[in-house]
Amino acid sequence: MTLNDVICGFRVTEARESRELCGTLWTLRHEKTGAPLYWLDNGAENMVFSVAFNTVPWDDTGVFHILEHSVLCGSEKYPVKEPFLDLLKSSLNTFLNAMTFPDKTMYPVASRNEKDFMNLVSVYLDAVFCPMITKNPSIFLQEGTRIDFSGDEPAFNGVVYNEMKGAFGSLNTRIINELERLLYPDSPYGFVSGGDPKAITDLTYEGFLAAYKTFYHPANSVLYLDGAVSLDAVLPLIDGYLSAYGAEGVLHTIPLQTPVEGRAAVINYEIGENESPEKKTCIVRGKIAGEDKDRVKMLALGILRSYLFGSNEAPVKRAVLQTGLAEDVSFSVFDGILQPFASLVFRNTEQAHRDALVNAVKTAADGLLAAPTDTDALFAEIDKLELNVKEPEEPQGIDRAIDLMSGVVYCGDPLAHLEYDGLLAELRRLVETDYYKDLIKEFLLDDANVSEIAFVPDPAMGKKNAAEEQARLDEKLASMDENALADAKTRFDAFKAWQDTPDTDAQKATLPTLSVSDLPEAPAPFITEQKTQGQAAVSFHPAHTAGVSYVRLYFAAEDISPEALPVLSFAADLLGSLPTGSHAAASLERALKRTTGWFSPSVLTLFVPNGGAYLRLAVGFSAMSRKLPQAVPLITEILTETQFTEKDKIKEILTQTRDRLYRAICASGSRYAGRR
């Protein structure tokens, strides 16, 4: 390709070489609709396609979350009820999903098989641009909300409705949603993009369709390709869908929120009816951090988060824990929106302790400002960040699609969230200045524009929520006359008939599938070199990993009794958090950041083909290959010299672990039921 070439309706407008991404980012623009398409030509075998839309909410009905579900419930070319699930059975996909963000909706797929990739692209394009939702209102009733008349009494029901009722049972979700309401009163970010159960039931089918027609237009989209994609095959397919539209679409943008004077709220949240509310209050402080386009500031805040609050030995967190007034404290930066925000959260405390906890943070911050900058700690955090951005998880192209979309939407630069070398160099240069101290002042000492919420536990909240839900249902039913009620029941009966009718063989046959001839004759090679080191067997796997080495050590644990397994599991969690013979806990944490990327001890059950299983204590870590000579002795020290006599530190960690498990079970009880 060359600039200004027109290929299958797309004009090539830009080509940017990227050493970090090992390829060229091509920018193409669809001539008829103006839709931008980006292709990262990097030769990656794992091919990625994504079509995304700027979906900016104006209320709490969760319309874009419901649309994300609904467009994947059949289309004109593929009229099956659940093509998404059917594809999972007949595809070699490495990723197949859709995602709703606070201001965008994405439909990405990935596969290493070229025919499979084209099949997935075809199904997703048809789903997004030709969905059955415009012809079948039962899809909206299934995925969004409906009055269900199948039980003894009418009830609200719907996939997204129930999903968000579960999400609102998570205190973490409530913290984010309620803080955003205070911080963004004049912005789309003040609404719950996933949907508030109290508002989801207000969405009508007509409003649902209007949102689709307004926002799902190519002019409001971003298309992305990644890897060894055949443009000759994929561009005509995309153009065939886009060309059905004109240029009348609108690019929906996000207005900036002017920071508002700090606001305060007290909000009750649900705990068990027989649960004590003592020491279960959560105090949250937050403020807008700036704009996403200031990438250095956003990354620097992440560095400070880890340095000041990242572990029990971090200086500000240690100061809060020493008060004994809260079991945990965290500082977070919520990125991936136009105006990120920062939050400070005190967990498991009482409202009466608010002033003392805030003062503990400010006193610790004042001490840091008065002392010389701990440059070694900041360099350690930057080293950790560098390794993290150089070892993305597979499929890497999916993360790149999300990051590119953020760059395009928030600052107009598709590489803003994808290239880090220049940012890392600037972050290191700023260590020798007062930049990080100025950020500590801004976010820990300056109360301007800080909003605050006290989340107070209420054992009766579950009954109150149920009563409010019933009252909303009663009000909706009472507002219907006989004809409206009869229409609602008729729509429900039609919905049930549609849901209970299986897809026909002809409908199923429309979905593309793979045959044996489409598969390679041999699996992709996975090179293994068996070696020995002393008495240990070593499996070495040479691979291209961008200079990162991955090591995992397995220790036999078959002699551990079932009763001792939780103890072994918790002991593994303690590794790296307690002092050793040569390092205090804080200096050990710093040494790990300077030498390793991730360090992950755990207890694993390894299953083997003959039906047997092995219990192992597994200790994994990653490191830049050049740092292995420093990393290996450090890991050895942790494994052989950890001091398990620090009872106070162990109790702190155990208390925090218990609280995290409690919150995780409240938020995802079905996952724990499945595990059991």
mmCIF file of C-alpha atoms in Angstrom, residues 624-634:
data_model
loop_
_atom_site.group_PDB
_atom_site.id
_atom_site.type_symbol
_atom_site.label_atom_id
_atom_site.label_comp_id
_atom_site.label_asym_id
_atom_site.label_seq_id
_atom_site.Cartn_x
_atom_site.Cartn_y
_atom_site.Cartn_z
ATOM 1 C CA MET A 624 13.770 -9.133 32.041
ATOM 2 C CA SER A 625 16.286 -11.741 30.889
ATOM 3 C CA ARG A 626 19.162 -9.408 31.682
ATOM 4 C CA LYS A 627 17.993 -9.321 35.316
ATOM 5 C CA LEU A 628 17.767 -13.082 35.895
ATOM 6 C CA PRO A 629 21.151 -13.115 37.706
ATOM 7 C CA GLN A 630 19.607 -10.801 40.317
ATOM 8 C CA ALA A 631 16.124 -12.324 40.320
ATOM 9 C CA VAL A 632 17.037 -15.973 40.932
ATOM 10 C CA PRO A 633 18.994 -15.387 44.195
ATOM 11 C CA LEU A 634 16.197 -13.133 45.441
#
